Amino acid sequence: MDVTRYLDARIAPRTVFEDLEERGEWVRFKVPEGGAWKDVTYREFAEKIRLLSLFLIESGLSSGDRACVFAHNSVEWGAAAIAIQAAGGVMVPIYPASTADQVAYIVKHSGARFVFAGGPDAVAKIEQRGQGYERVRCIVRLDDPGREAKSSVTRLVSFEDALRTGAARGEADPTVFERTM
């Protein structure tokens, strides 16, 4: 086995995309859905990463900007974490059991521009504190099946709307993802 390609340091997102030709249809994750297990392939995971990265680029994330991920482990959590890096940002993880004060402290002191939140409990903790979110452009709710809503703190965007925005950016500029990553 030739290991030469593994000897060069590269960003995590690049490793996901480099192996797509070989592993694209392999099952990467199995997630519970409606009492059964749904397969998520490497290609499906990579596409979520690409679209979320394009969403961040479209929404104004600049190289070195911080974006928080405040959620329990999930495919969406992984896609958000890697998408932030692919767009040139710095991922700031927030432990899902953090209190509202702890979340606000981390978001404020990291200077985060975006927050990926794991659902209604995470959004409620963000809204509970209110202060410390002045720099945040939007909160992407990772578990929301498509409803955009207003948050008392800032704009709340559904995961599906973020993917749609990313897809539109990719159609408008087909090479922006590769140029940015």
Coordinates of C-alpha atoms in Angstrom, one line a residue:
M1 CA 0.0 0.0 0.0
D2 CA 1.4 3.4 -1.0
V3 CA 1.1 5.8 1.9
T4 CA 2.8 8.7 0.2
R5 CA -0.4 10.8 -0.1
Y6 CA -0.9 10.6 3.7
L7 CA 2.5 12.1 4.4
D8 CA 1.6 15.7 3.4
A9 CA -0.3 17.8 6.0
R10 CA -3.6 19.1 4.7
I11 CA -6.7 20.6 6.1
A12 CA -9.4 18.1 7.3
P13 CA -12.0 19.1 4.6
R14 CA -9.5 18.3 1.8
T15 CA -9.2 14.7 3.1
V16 CA -13.0 14.2 2.8
F17 CA -13.1 15.3 -0.8
E18 CA -9.9 13.6 -2.0
D19 CA -11.3 10.1 -1.3
L20 CA -14.7 10.6 -2.9
E21 CA -13.9 8.8 -6.1
E22 CA -13.0 5.7 -4.2
R23 CA -15.4 5.9 -1.3
G24 CA -18.2 8.1 -2.5
E25 CA -20.9 5.4 -2.3
W26 CA -19.6 3.7 0.9
V27 CA -21.7 4.1 4.0
R28 CA -20.1 6.7 6.2
F29 CA -22.8 7.0 8.9
K30 CA -25.9 5.1 10.0
V31 CA -28.5 7.4 11.6
P32 CA -31.8 6.5 13.3
E33 CA -34.8 7.7 11.3
G34 CA -38.4 6.7 11.9
G35 CA -37.5 3.5 13.8
A36 CA -35.0 2.3 11.2
W37 CA -31.4 3.1 10.3
K38 CA -30.7 5.4 7.3
D39 CA -27.4 5.2 5.5
V40 CA -25.4 8.4 4.8
T41 CA -22.7 7.9 2.2
Y42 CA -19.4 9.6 2.0
R43 CA -20.7 11.5 -1.0
E44 CA -23.8 12.7 0.8
F45 CA -21.7 13.9 3.8
A46 CA -19.3 15.7 1.5
E47 CA -22.2 17.4 -0.3
K48 CA -23.5 18.7 3.1
I49 CA -20.1 20.0 3.9
R50 CA -19.8 21.7 0.5
L51 CA -23.2 23.4 0.7
L52 CA -22.7 24.6 4.2
S53 CA -19.3 26.0 3.3
L54 CA -20.9 27.8 0.4
F55 CA -23.6 29.1 2.7
L56 CA -21.0 30.5 5.0
I57 CA -19.1 32.1 2.1
E58 CA -22.3 33.6 0.7
S59 CA -23.2 34.9 4.2
G60 CA -19.9 36.7 4.6
L61 CA -17.6 34.4 6.6
S62 CA -14.0 35.6 6.0
S63 CA -10.8 33.8 6.4
G64 CA -10.1 33.4 10.2
D65 CA -13.6 34.3 11.3
R66 CA -15.0 32.1 14.1
A67 CA -18.1 30.0 13.9
C68 CA -19.5 28.0 16.9
V69 CA -21.0 24.6 16.8
F70 CA -23.3 24.1 19.8
A71 CA -25.0 20.7 19.4
H72 CA -24.9 17.0 20.3
N73 CA -22.9 14.8 17.9
S74 CA -24.7 14.3 14.6
V75 CA -24.0 14.1 10.9
E76 CA -25.0 17.8 10.7
W77 CA -22.6 18.7 13.6
G78 CA -19.7 17.0 11.6
A79 CA -20.7 18.7 8.4
A80 CA -20.9 22.1 10.1
A81 CA -17.5 21.7 11.8
I82 CA -15.8 20.7 8.6
A83 CA -17.6 23.3 6.5
I84 CA -16.4 26.1 8.7
Q85 CA -12.8 25.0 8.1
A86 CA -13.4 24.5 4.4
A87 CA -14.7 28.1 4.1
G88 CA -11.5 29.4 5.9
G89 CA -13.1 29.8 9.3
V90 CA -12.2 28.6 12.7
M91 CA -14.5 26.2 14.4
V92 CA -15.3 26.9 18.1
P93 CA -17.0 23.9 19.7
I94 CA -19.5 24.5 22.6
Y95 CA -20.3 21.5 24.8
P96 CA -24.0 20.8 24.5
A97 CA -24.6 20.7 28.3
S98 CA -23.2 24.3 28.6
T99 CA -25.4 26.8 30.4
A100 CA -26.8 29.9 28.7
D101 CA -24.2 32.1 30.5
Q102 CA -21.4 29.7 29.3
V103 CA -22.6 29.7 25.7
A104 CA -22.9 33.5 25.7
Y105 CA -19.3 33.8 27.1
I106 CA -17.8 31.5 24.5
V107 CA -19.7 33.1 21.6
K108 CA -18.8 36.7 22.8
H109 CA -15.1 36.0 23.7
S110 CA -14.4 34.0 20.5
G111 CA -15.9 36.8 18.4
A112 CA -18.0 34.2 16.5
R113 CA -19.9 35.4 13.5
F114 CA -22.1 32.3 13.1
V115 CA -23.5 29.7 15.4
F116 CA -24.7 26.3 14.4
A117 CA -27.2 25.3 17.1
G118 CA -28.5 21.8 17.7
G119 CA -32.2 22.5 18.2
P120 CA -34.8 24.2 20.3
D121 CA -33.0 23.7 23.6
A122 CA -29.8 25.2 22.2
V123 CA -31.6 28.1 20.6
A124 CA -33.5 28.7 23.9
K125 CA -30.2 28.9 25.8
I126 CA -28.9 31.5 23.2
E127 CA -32.1 33.5 23.5
Q128 CA -32.2 33.2 27.3
R129 CA -29.0 35.3 27.7
G130 CA -29.5 37.7 24.8
Q131 CA -26.3 39.6 25.3
G132 CA -23.0 38.6 23.8
Y133 CA -24.4 37.9 20.3
E134 CA -23.9 41.3 18.7
R135 CA -21.3 40.0 16.2
V136 CA -23.3 36.9 15.2
R137 CA -24.8 37.2 11.7
C138 CA -27.1 34.2 12.1
I139 CA -27.8 31.0 13.9
V140 CA -28.3 27.9 11.8
R141 CA -30.5 25.4 13.5
L142 CA -29.1 22.0 12.6
D143 CA -32.2 19.9 13.4
D144 CA -34.9 22.2 11.8
P145 CA -36.5 20.6 8.8
G146 CA -37.0 23.8 6.9
R147 CA -38.8 26.6 8.7
E148 CA -37.0 29.9 8.9
A149 CA -37.9 31.8 12.0
K150 CA -36.9 34.9 13.9
S151 CA -34.8 34.7 17.0
S152 CA -35.0 37.4 19.7
V153 CA -31.2 37.5 19.4
T154 CA -30.5 37.4 15.7
R155 CA -31.6 35.8 12.4
L156 CA -32.4 32.1 12.7
V157 CA -31.9 30.0 9.6
S158 CA -33.0 26.4 9.1
F159 CA -30.5 23.8 8.0
E160 CA -32.4 23.2 4.8
D161 CA -32.4 26.9 4.0
A162 CA -28.6 27.1 4.6
L163 CA -28.2 24.2 2.2
R164 CA -30.4 25.9 -0.4
T165 CA -28.4 29.1 -0.1
G166 CA -25.2 27.2 -0.5
A167 CA -26.5 25.4 -3.6
A168 CA -27.5 28.8 -5.1
R169 CA -24.0 30.2 -4.5
G170 CA -22.4 27.1 -6.0
E171 CA -24.6 27.5 -9.1
A172 CA -23.7 31.2 -9.4
D173 CA -19.9 30.5 -9.0
P174 CA -19.1 26.8 -9.6
T175 CA -15.4 27.1 -8.6
V176 CA -15.7 29.2 -5.4
F177 CA -15.7 26.2 -3.1
E178 CA -12.5 24.7 -4.6
R179 CA -10.8 28.1 -4.6
T180 CA -11.7 28.8 -1.0
M181 CA -10.8 25.3 0.3

